Amino acid sequence: MDFHFLLDPAGFSLSEGWLAVGLKSPYWTVLLAGLLNTLKVALPALLLATVLGTLIGLGRRSDHPLIRLVADSYVGLFRNIPLLILLLAVYFLIIQGLPVASQAWSFHGWIYLSKSGLAIPDLWSGQWPRQGYFSVEGGWVLSPEYCAVLLALVLYTAAFIAEVVRAGVQSVPRGLVQAGLALGFGRLQLNRLVVLPVALRAIVPALGNQYLNLLKNASLGVAVGYPELVSVSNTAMNQSGQVIQCVVLILIIYALLSILASALMGRWNRAVNRGSA
């Protein structure tokens, strides 16, 4: 199997990404840019989904009926919607529901939200977004495609993480909870100092599966035109005609990403369970 085509000029560029590529960039550079775009959306989604899922999972164990109802409804809704349908719904909601750039929603003049995407200050280079007639210029602009993939991954994965957190919290021995209450801990103190540290031993292994699913689900960005690895590889197949080679590369890259993620989660799991026997 010949992979020498990776050194040939790709003949196409990407609309966005951390790595700038042009028409003369070789295929390997363009594929690397697609991989970076995958990580660009997957890593923030992982963090946000963990935070949201943890809050919802704790909300399902709340004593307040309204909080418990909202949390239960969230999980019941997003666990039963296919991710692809959710992604398309979010994307078309952004395209149809947001104003054009000339009428972009502004938050204190430093964040703009419109059909052009989400524009935020680029603190690294010191550039701030400016509202134009056709687009918002300057700063760091997150495209509508990126925002749709990010939001869909967060909403979908958070529902499953919430179930993992709820089950982990439920596995904590009731005696520990009663001991914390006897010491005068409030609800927040009890969750932070007693419940979550113990529940992590049950949460982390199952959480690793959700992280792996999120990483692989990022490939659905191809459905809305976000230039992640699979989308870029599809274009590379059409341009080069090297279909088998491109598919093999996708398989190898996702396998390596999964192995790396599993190794990191395994290390976290050992750290959490160290000393417990």
PDB file of C-alpha atoms in Angstrom:
ATOM      1  CA  MET A   1       0.000   0.000   0.000  1.00  0.00           C
ATOM      2  CA  ASP A   2       1.529   3.269  -1.176  1.00  0.00           C
ATOM      3  CA  PHE A   3       1.256   6.410   0.956  1.00  0.00           C
ATOM      4  CA  HIS A   4       3.549   8.602  -1.146  1.00  0.00           C
ATOM      5  CA  PHE A   5       0.533  10.694  -2.163  1.00  0.00           C
ATOM      6  CA  LEU A   6       0.748  12.329   1.282  1.00  0.00           C
ATOM      7  CA  LEU A   7       3.678  14.368  -0.028  1.00  0.00           C
ATOM      8  CA  ASP A   8       1.732  15.685  -3.048  1.00  0.00           C
ATOM      9  CA  PRO A   9       0.005  19.089  -3.025  1.00  0.00           C
ATOM     10  CA  ALA A  10      -3.564  18.647  -1.818  1.00  0.00           C
ATOM     11  CA  GLY A  11      -5.037  21.325  -4.070  1.00  0.00           C
ATOM     12  CA  PHE A  12      -7.586  22.499  -1.503  1.00  0.00           C
ATOM     13  CA  SER A  13      -7.587  24.545   1.682  1.00  0.00           C
ATOM     14  CA  LEU A  14      -9.614  24.571   4.887  1.00  0.00           C
ATOM     15  CA  SER A  15     -12.025  27.267   5.962  1.00  0.00           C
ATOM     16  CA  GLU A  16     -10.784  27.248   9.562  1.00  0.00           C
ATOM     17  CA  GLY A  17      -8.341  25.623  11.901  1.00  0.00           C
ATOM     18  CA  TRP A  18      -5.308  26.054  14.114  1.00  0.00           C
ATOM     19  CA  LEU A  19      -2.975  25.031  11.292  1.00  0.00           C
ATOM     20  CA  ALA A  20      -3.004  27.269   8.214  1.00  0.00           C
ATOM     21  CA  VAL A  21      -3.044  25.266   4.977  1.00  0.00           C
ATOM     22  CA  GLY A  22      -3.141  26.421   1.360  1.00  0.00           C
ATOM     23  CA  LEU A  23      -3.623  24.913  -2.074  1.00  0.00           C
ATOM     24  CA  LYS A  24       0.027  23.861  -2.252  1.00  0.00           C
ATOM     25  CA  SER A  25       0.103  22.250   1.186  1.00  0.00           C
ATOM     26  CA  PRO A  26       0.778  18.490   1.052  1.00  0.00           C
ATOM     27  CA  TYR A  27      -1.922  16.015   1.984  1.00  0.00           C
ATOM     28  CA  TRP A  28      -0.286  15.114   5.278  1.00  0.00           C
ATOM     29  CA  THR A  29      -0.435  18.753   6.379  1.00  0.00           C
ATOM     30  CA  VAL A  30      -4.112  19.030   5.492  1.00  0.00           C
ATOM     31  CA  LEU A  31      -4.925  15.774   7.313  1.00  0.00           C
ATOM     32  CA  LEU A  32      -2.992  17.014  10.337  1.00  0.00           C
ATOM     33  CA  ALA A  33      -5.051  20.214  10.245  1.00  0.00           C
ATOM     34  CA  GLY A  34      -8.216  18.086  10.203  1.00  0.00           C
ATOM     35  CA  LEU A  35      -6.978  16.131  13.211  1.00  0.00           C
ATOM     36  CA  LEU A  36      -6.252  19.357  15.080  1.00  0.00           C
ATOM     37  CA  ASN A  37      -9.749  20.586  14.240  1.00  0.00           C
ATOM     38  CA  THR A  38     -11.134  17.376  15.721  1.00  0.00           C
ATOM     39  CA  LEU A  39      -9.241  18.008  18.947  1.00  0.00           C
ATOM     40  CA  LYS A  40     -10.179  21.687  18.811  1.00  0.00           C
ATOM     41  CA  VAL A  41     -13.853  20.796  19.194  1.00  0.00           C
ATOM     42  CA  ALA A  42     -13.544  17.566  21.207  1.00  0.00           C
ATOM     43  CA  LEU A  43     -11.396  18.828  24.098  1.00  0.00           C
ATOM     44  CA  PRO A  44     -13.542  21.881  25.007  1.00  0.00           C
ATOM     45  CA  ALA A  45     -16.665  19.742  24.570  1.00  0.00           C
ATOM     46  CA  LEU A  46     -15.197  17.169  26.949  1.00  0.00           C
ATOM     47  CA  LEU A  47     -14.587  19.793  29.617  1.00  0.00           C
ATOM     48  CA  LEU A  48     -17.954  21.521  29.253  1.00  0.00           C
ATOM     49  CA  ALA A  49     -19.888  18.248  29.100  1.00  0.00           C
ATOM     50  CA  THR A  50     -18.164  17.076  32.291  1.00  0.00           C
ATOM     51  CA  VAL A  51     -19.109  20.242  34.161  1.00  0.00           C
ATOM     52  CA  LEU A  52     -22.693  20.280  32.856  1.00  0.00           C
ATOM     53  CA  GLY A  53     -23.156  16.539  33.320  1.00  0.00           C
ATOM     54  CA  THR A  54     -21.856  16.685  36.891  1.00  0.00           C
ATOM     55  CA  LEU A  55     -24.274  19.485  37.784  1.00  0.00           C
ATOM     56  CA  ILE A  56     -27.202  17.645  36.213  1.00  0.00           C
ATOM     57  CA  GLY A  57     -26.205  14.370  37.853  1.00  0.00           C
ATOM     58  CA  LEU A  58     -26.112  16.051  41.260  1.00  0.00           C
ATOM     59  CA  GLY A  59     -29.389  17.753  40.407  1.00  0.00           C
ATOM     60  CA  ARG A  60     -31.038  14.359  39.940  1.00  0.00           C
ATOM     61  CA  ARG A  61     -30.147  13.604  43.555  1.00  0.00           C
ATOM     62  CA  SER A  62     -31.353  16.980  44.829  1.00  0.00           C
ATOM     63  CA  ASP A  63     -33.967  17.276  47.545  1.00  0.00           C
ATOM     64  CA  HIS A  64     -35.568  20.185  45.675  1.00  0.00           C
ATOM     65  CA  PRO A  65     -38.371  18.807  43.459  1.00  0.00           C
ATOM     66  CA  LEU A  66     -38.043  21.484  40.765  1.00  0.00           C
ATOM     67  CA  ILE A  67     -34.277  20.965  40.368  1.00  0.00           C
ATOM     68  CA  ARG A  68     -34.808  17.215  40.259  1.00  0.00           C
ATOM     69  CA  LEU A  69     -37.570  17.593  37.647  1.00  0.00           C
ATOM     70  CA  VAL A  70     -35.407  19.791  35.388  1.00  0.00           C
ATOM     71  CA  ALA A  71     -32.443  17.416  35.675  1.00  0.00           C
ATOM     72  CA  ASP A  72     -34.572  14.325  35.006  1.00  0.00           C
ATOM     73  CA  SER A  73     -36.224  16.013  32.019  1.00  0.00           C
ATOM     74  CA  TYR A  74     -32.867  16.997  30.562  1.00  0.00           C
ATOM     75  CA  VAL A  75     -31.521  13.453  30.745  1.00  0.00           C
ATOM     76  CA  GLY A  76     -34.744  11.967  29.421  1.00  0.00           C
ATOM     77  CA  LEU A  77     -34.759  14.355  26.461  1.00  0.00           C
ATOM     78  CA  PHE A  78     -31.174  14.316  25.236  1.00  0.00           C
ATOM     79  CA  ARG A  79     -30.529  10.613  25.852  1.00  0.00           C
ATOM     80  CA  ASN A  80     -33.362   9.795  23.445  1.00  0.00           C
ATOM     81  CA  ILE A  81     -32.379  12.100  20.572  1.00  0.00           C
ATOM     82  CA  PRO A  82     -29.901  10.709  18.011  1.00  0.00           C
ATOM     83  CA  LEU A  83     -26.767  12.844  18.044  1.00  0.00           C
ATOM     84  CA  LEU A  84     -26.893  13.437  14.284  1.00  0.00           C
ATOM     85  CA  ILE A  85     -30.450  14.788  14.524  1.00  0.00           C
ATOM     86  CA  LEU A  86     -29.475  16.982  17.471  1.00  0.00           C
ATOM     87  CA  LEU A  87     -26.461  18.302  15.550  1.00  0.00           C
ATOM     88  CA  LEU A  88     -28.552  19.194  12.502  1.00  0.00           C
ATOM     89  CA  ALA A  89     -31.211  20.832  14.693  1.00  0.00           C
ATOM     90  CA  VAL A  90     -28.622  22.961  16.503  1.00  0.00           C
ATOM     91  CA  TYR A  91     -26.924  23.928  13.247  1.00  0.00           C
ATOM     92  CA  PHE A  92     -30.106  25.026  11.473  1.00  0.00           C
ATOM     93  CA  LEU A  93     -31.264  26.809  14.621  1.00  0.00           C
ATOM     94  CA  ILE A  94     -28.021  28.827  14.544  1.00  0.00           C
ATOM     95  CA  ILE A  95     -28.337  29.555  10.827  1.00  0.00           C
ATOM     96  CA  GLN A  96     -32.031  30.443  10.937  1.00  0.00           C
ATOM     97  CA  GLY A  97     -32.397  31.900  14.427  1.00  0.00           C
ATOM     98  CA  LEU A  98     -29.388  34.200  14.764  1.00  0.00           C
ATOM     99  CA  PRO A  99     -29.196  37.692  13.211  1.00  0.00           C
ATOM    100  CA  VAL A 100     -26.896  38.640  10.347  1.00  0.00           C
ATOM    101  CA  ALA A 101     -23.486  40.117  11.121  1.00  0.00           C
ATOM    102  CA  SER A 102     -24.645  43.727  10.757  1.00  0.00           C
ATOM    103  CA  GLN A 103     -27.198  43.125  13.514  1.00  0.00           C
ATOM    104  CA  ALA A 104     -25.102  40.752  15.633  1.00  0.00           C
ATOM    105  CA  TRP A 105     -25.980  40.351  19.279  1.00  0.00           C
ATOM    106  CA  SER A 106     -23.332  42.116  21.311  1.00  0.00           C
ATOM    107  CA  PHE A 107     -22.343  41.381  24.896  1.00  0.00           C
ATOM    108  CA  HIS A 108     -20.724  44.506  26.328  1.00  0.00           C
ATOM    109  CA  GLY A 109     -19.039  45.166  22.979  1.00  0.00           C
ATOM    110  CA  TRP A 110     -16.484  42.369  23.277  1.00  0.00           C
ATOM    111  CA  ILE A 111     -18.469  39.258  22.299  1.00  0.00           C
ATOM    112  CA  TYR A 112     -20.596  39.075  19.151  1.00  0.00           C
ATOM    113  CA  LEU A 113     -23.013  36.317  18.153  1.00  0.00           C
ATOM    114  CA  SER A 114     -24.529  36.104  14.676  1.00  0.00           C
ATOM    115  CA  LYS A 115     -24.932  33.824  11.664  1.00  0.00           C
ATOM    116  CA  SER A 116     -21.206  34.345  11.112  1.00  0.00           C
ATOM    117  CA  GLY A 117     -20.503  32.569  14.390  1.00  0.00           C
ATOM    118  CA  LEU A 118     -19.246  33.549  17.814  1.00  0.00           C
ATOM    119  CA  ALA A 119     -16.549  36.238  17.923  1.00  0.00           C
ATOM    120  CA  ILE A 120     -14.527  36.609  21.123  1.00  0.00           C
ATOM    121  CA  PRO A 121     -11.359  38.556  21.968  1.00  0.00           C
ATOM    122  CA  ASP A 122      -8.058  36.980  20.985  1.00  0.00           C
ATOM    123  CA  LEU A 123      -6.121  37.692  24.152  1.00  0.00           C
ATOM    124  CA  TRP A 124      -2.979  36.106  22.722  1.00  0.00           C
ATOM    125  CA  SER A 125      -2.627  38.657  19.922  1.00  0.00           C
ATOM    126  CA  GLY A 126      -4.594  41.446  21.598  1.00  0.00           C
ATOM    127  CA  GLN A 127      -7.198  41.643  18.810  1.00  0.00           C
ATOM    128  CA  TRP A 128     -10.801  42.437  19.609  1.00  0.00           C
ATOM    129  CA  PRO A 129     -13.818  41.674  17.424  1.00  0.00           C
ATOM    130  CA  ARG A 130     -15.324  44.478  15.348  1.00  0.00           C
ATOM    131  CA  GLN A 131     -18.799  44.423  13.899  1.00  0.00           C
ATOM    132  CA  GLY A 132     -18.874  44.801  10.104  1.00  0.00           C
ATOM    133  CA  TYR A 133     -21.648  44.769   7.556  1.00  0.00           C
ATOM    134  CA  PHE A 134     -20.987  41.318   6.115  1.00  0.00           C
ATOM    135  CA  SER A 135     -19.104  39.710   9.003  1.00  0.00           C
ATOM    136  CA  VAL A 136     -17.585  40.278  12.417  1.00  0.00           C
ATOM    137  CA  GLU A 137     -13.872  40.828  11.955  1.00  0.00           C
ATOM    138  CA  GLY A 138     -10.923  40.589  14.306  1.00  0.00           C
ATOM    139  CA  GLY A 139     -10.587  38.542  17.452  1.00  0.00           C
ATOM    140  CA  TRP A 140     -11.155  34.819  17.485  1.00  0.00           C
ATOM    141  CA  VAL A 141     -14.184  33.843  15.383  1.00  0.00           C
ATOM    142  CA  LEU A 142     -15.755  30.449  15.996  1.00  0.00           C
ATOM    143  CA  SER A 143     -17.680  29.415  12.887  1.00  0.00           C
ATOM    144  CA  PRO A 144     -21.362  28.377  13.014  1.00  0.00           C
ATOM    145  CA  GLU A 145     -20.272  24.843  12.099  1.00  0.00           C
ATOM    146  CA  TYR A 146     -17.839  24.714  15.003  1.00  0.00           C
ATOM    147  CA  CYS A 147     -20.392  26.134  17.446  1.00  0.00           C
ATOM    148  CA  ALA A 148     -23.032  23.629  16.290  1.00  0.00           C
ATOM    149  CA  VAL A 149     -20.729  20.622  16.709  1.00  0.00           C
ATOM    150  CA  LEU A 150     -19.473  21.861  20.085  1.00  0.00           C
ATOM    151  CA  LEU A 151     -22.948  22.564  21.457  1.00  0.00           C
ATOM    152  CA  ALA A 152     -24.419  19.284  20.196  1.00  0.00           C
ATOM    153  CA  LEU A 153     -21.563  17.232  21.672  1.00  0.00           C
ATOM    154  CA  VAL A 154     -21.884  19.008  25.024  1.00  0.00           C
ATOM    155  CA  LEU A 155     -25.670  18.673  25.273  1.00  0.00           C
ATOM    156  CA  TYR A 156     -25.667  15.024  24.198  1.00  0.00           C
ATOM    157  CA  THR A 157     -22.692  13.769  26.203  1.00  0.00           C
ATOM    158  CA  ALA A 158     -23.681  15.678  29.355  1.00  0.00           C
ATOM    159  CA  ALA A 159     -26.886  13.620  29.567  1.00  0.00           C
ATOM    160  CA  PHE A 160     -24.876  10.382  29.724  1.00  0.00           C
ATOM    161  CA  ILE A 161     -22.280  11.814  32.094  1.00  0.00           C
ATOM    162  CA  ALA A 162     -25.148  12.905  34.350  1.00  0.00           C
ATOM    163  CA  GLU A 163     -26.280   9.282  34.611  1.00  0.00           C
ATOM    164  CA  VAL A 164     -22.735   8.179  35.399  1.00  0.00           C
ATOM    165  CA  VAL A 165     -22.454  10.813  38.137  1.00  0.00           C
ATOM    166  CA  ARG A 166     -25.874   9.968  39.555  1.00  0.00           C
ATOM    167  CA  ALA A 167     -25.017   6.265  39.750  1.00  0.00           C
ATOM    168  CA  GLY A 168     -21.636   7.031  41.305  1.00  0.00           C
ATOM    169  CA  VAL A 169     -23.151   9.293  43.942  1.00  0.00           C
ATOM    170  CA  GLN A 170     -25.838   6.728  44.662  1.00  0.00           C
ATOM    171  CA  SER A 171     -23.135   4.107  45.319  1.00  0.00           C
ATOM    172  CA  VAL A 172     -21.673   6.137  48.212  1.00  0.00           C
ATOM    173  CA  PRO A 173     -22.465   4.374  51.519  1.00  0.00           C
ATOM    174  CA  ARG A 174     -25.224   6.180  53.344  1.00  0.00           C
ATOM    175  CA  GLY A 175     -23.236   5.973  56.552  1.00  0.00           C
ATOM    176  CA  LEU A 176     -20.612   8.341  55.133  1.00  0.00           C
ATOM    177  CA  VAL A 177     -23.297  10.844  54.184  1.00  0.00           C
ATOM    178  CA  GLN A 178     -24.856  10.675  57.633  1.00  0.00           C
ATOM    179  CA  ALA A 179     -21.417  11.101  59.220  1.00  0.00           C
ATOM    180  CA  GLY A 180     -20.848  14.244  57.150  1.00  0.00           C
ATOM    181  CA  LEU A 181     -24.218  15.632  58.179  1.00  0.00           C
ATOM    182  CA  ALA A 182     -23.436  14.835  61.796  1.00  0.00           C
ATOM    183  CA  LEU A 183     -20.262  16.894  61.519  1.00  0.00           C
ATOM    184  CA  GLY A 184     -22.346  19.872  60.411  1.00  0.00           C
ATOM    185  CA  PHE A 185     -21.454  19.875  56.704  1.00  0.00           C
ATOM    186  CA  GLY A 186     -23.770  21.792  54.426  1.00  0.00           C
ATOM    187  CA  ARG A 187     -24.995  20.258  51.165  1.00  0.00           C
ATOM    188  CA  LEU A 188     -22.190  21.790  49.091  1.00  0.00           C
ATOM    189  CA  GLN A 189     -19.514  20.832  51.617  1.00  0.00           C
ATOM    190  CA  LEU A 190     -20.918  17.334  51.832  1.00  0.00           C
ATOM    191  CA  ASN A 191     -20.777  16.854  48.057  1.00  0.00           C
ATOM    192  CA  ARG A 192     -17.306  18.381  47.712  1.00  0.00           C
ATOM    193  CA  LEU A 193     -15.569  16.763  50.686  1.00  0.00           C
ATOM    194  CA  VAL A 194     -17.358  13.455  51.144  1.00  0.00           C
ATOM    195  CA  VAL A 195     -19.627  12.334  48.315  1.00  0.00           C
ATOM    196  CA  LEU A 196     -17.670  13.199  45.154  1.00  0.00           C
ATOM    197  CA  PRO A 197     -14.237  11.937  46.325  1.00  0.00           C
ATOM    198  CA  VAL A 198     -15.757   8.541  47.161  1.00  0.00           C
ATOM    199  CA  ALA A 199     -18.057   8.469  44.126  1.00  0.00           C
ATOM    200  CA  LEU A 200     -15.120   9.120  41.774  1.00  0.00           C
ATOM    201  CA  ARG A 201     -13.967   5.541  42.290  1.00  0.00           C
ATOM    202  CA  ALA A 202     -17.133   4.353  40.560  1.00  0.00           C
ATOM    203  CA  ILE A 203     -17.472   7.301  38.178  1.00  0.00           C
ATOM    204  CA  VAL A 204     -14.053   7.404  36.482  1.00  0.00           C
ATOM    205  CA  PRO A 205     -14.173   4.008  34.678  1.00  0.00           C
ATOM    206  CA  ALA A 206     -17.609   4.707  33.189  1.00  0.00           C
ATOM    207  CA  LEU A 207     -16.626   8.303  32.475  1.00  0.00           C
ATOM    208  CA  GLY A 208     -13.775   7.060  30.299  1.00  0.00           C
ATOM    209  CA  ASN A 209     -16.277   5.343  27.998  1.00  0.00           C
ATOM    210  CA  GLN A 210     -18.208   8.586  27.552  1.00  0.00           C
ATOM    211  CA  TYR A 211     -15.013  10.478  26.749  1.00  0.00           C
ATOM    212  CA  LEU A 212     -14.125   7.916  24.085  1.00  0.00           C
ATOM    213  CA  ASN A 213     -17.617   8.193  22.606  1.00  0.00           C
ATOM    214  CA  LEU A 214     -17.359  11.972  22.515  1.00  0.00           C
ATOM    215  CA  LEU A 215     -14.006  11.809  20.744  1.00  0.00           C
ATOM    216  CA  LYS A 216     -15.386   9.496  18.082  1.00  0.00           C
ATOM    217  CA  ASN A 217     -18.694  11.387  17.795  1.00  0.00           C
ATOM    218  CA  ALA A 218     -16.761  14.499  16.779  1.00  0.00           C
ATOM    219  CA  SER A 219     -16.485  12.850  13.358  1.00  0.00           C
ATOM    220  CA  LEU A 220     -20.166  13.748  12.793  1.00  0.00           C
ATOM    221  CA  GLY A 221     -18.975  17.297  12.117  1.00  0.00           C
ATOM    222  CA  VAL A 222     -18.807  16.176   8.485  1.00  0.00           C
ATOM    223  CA  ALA A 223     -22.626  16.443   8.415  1.00  0.00           C
ATOM    224  CA  VAL A 224     -22.551  20.233   8.803  1.00  0.00           C
ATOM    225  CA  GLY A 225     -19.339  20.921   6.902  1.00  0.00           C
ATOM    226  CA  TYR A 226     -17.001  21.338   9.858  1.00  0.00           C
ATOM    227  CA  PRO A 227     -13.493  20.489   8.545  1.00  0.00           C
ATOM    228  CA  GLU A 228     -12.561  17.785  11.046  1.00  0.00           C
ATOM    229  CA  LEU A 229     -10.542  14.681  10.199  1.00  0.00           C
ATOM    230  CA  VAL A 230     -13.266  12.665   8.444  1.00  0.00           C
ATOM    231  CA  SER A 231     -14.479  15.650   6.416  1.00  0.00           C
ATOM    232  CA  VAL A 232     -10.944  16.505   5.298  1.00  0.00           C
ATOM    233  CA  SER A 233     -10.228  12.862   4.504  1.00  0.00           C
ATOM    234  CA  ASN A 234     -13.334  12.664   2.300  1.00  0.00           C
ATOM    235  CA  THR A 235     -12.078  15.621   0.288  1.00  0.00           C
ATOM    236  CA  ALA A 236      -8.619  14.055   0.112  1.00  0.00           C
ATOM    237  CA  MET A 237     -10.157  10.837  -1.246  1.00  0.00           C
ATOM    238  CA  ASN A 238     -11.925  12.717  -4.012  1.00  0.00           C
ATOM    239  CA  GLN A 239      -8.853  14.757  -4.898  1.00  0.00           C
ATOM    240  CA  SER A 240      -6.267  11.968  -4.855  1.00  0.00           C
ATOM    241  CA  GLY A 241      -8.312   8.879  -5.606  1.00  0.00           C
ATOM    242  CA  GLN A 242      -6.496   7.095  -2.745  1.00  0.00           C
ATOM    243  CA  VAL A 243      -9.631   5.834  -1.010  1.00  0.00           C
ATOM    244  CA  ILE A 244      -8.237   2.783   0.754  1.00  0.00           C
ATOM    245  CA  GLN A 245      -5.172   4.655   2.006  1.00  0.00           C
ATOM    246  CA  CYS A 246      -7.288   7.490   3.423  1.00  0.00           C
ATOM    247  CA  VAL A 247      -9.668   5.083   5.161  1.00  0.00           C
ATOM    248  CA  VAL A 248      -6.705   3.195   6.673  1.00  0.00           C
ATOM    249  CA  LEU A 249      -5.248   6.474   7.920  1.00  0.00           C
ATOM    250  CA  ILE A 250      -8.559   7.429   9.579  1.00  0.00           C
ATOM    251  CA  LEU A 251      -8.758   4.034  11.269  1.00  0.00           C
ATOM    252  CA  ILE A 252      -5.179   4.246  12.537  1.00  0.00           C
ATOM    253  CA  ILE A 253      -5.536   7.822  13.805  1.00  0.00           C
ATOM    254  CA  TYR A 254      -8.784   7.150  15.684  1.00  0.00           C
ATOM    255  CA  ALA A 255      -7.360   3.934  17.119  1.00  0.00           C
ATOM    256  CA  LEU A 256      -4.301   5.797  18.395  1.00  0.00           C
ATOM    257  CA  LEU A 257      -6.466   8.575  19.862  1.00  0.00           C
ATOM    258  CA  SER A 258      -8.629   5.992  21.634  1.00  0.00           C
ATOM    259  CA  ILE A 259      -5.590   4.163  23.007  1.00  0.00           C
ATOM    260  CA  LEU A 260      -4.128   7.432  24.279  1.00  0.00           C
ATOM    261  CA  ALA A 261      -7.423   8.478  25.874  1.00  0.00           C
ATOM    262  CA  SER A 262      -7.825   5.044  27.480  1.00  0.00           C
ATOM    263  CA  ALA A 263      -4.291   5.211  28.884  1.00  0.00           C
ATOM    264  CA  LEU A 264      -4.918   8.642  30.399  1.00  0.00           C
ATOM    265  CA  MET A 265      -8.222   7.557  31.915  1.00  0.00           C
ATOM    266  CA  GLY A 266      -6.588   4.400  33.264  1.00  0.00           C
ATOM    267  CA  ARG A 267      -3.920   6.486  34.944  1.00  0.00           C
ATOM    268  CA  TRP A 268      -6.590   8.758  36.445  1.00  0.00           C
ATOM    269  CA  ASN A 269      -8.517   5.720  37.644  1.00  0.00           C
ATOM    270  CA  ARG A 270      -5.430   4.296  39.380  1.00  0.00           C
ATOM    271  CA  ALA A 271      -4.767   7.666  41.021  1.00  0.00           C
ATOM    272  CA  VAL A 272      -8.342   7.876  42.300  1.00  0.00           C
ATOM    273  CA  ASN A 273      -8.302   4.337  43.659  1.00  0.00           C
ATOM    274  CA  ARG A 274      -4.798   4.477  45.107  1.00  0.00           C
ATOM    275  CA  GLY A 275      -4.897   3.502  48.724  1.00  0.00           C
ATOM    276  CA  SER A 276      -8.408   2.092  48.598  1.00  0.00           C
ATOM    277  CA  ALA A 277      -8.608  -1.609  49.128  1.00  0.00           C
TER     278      ALA A 277
END
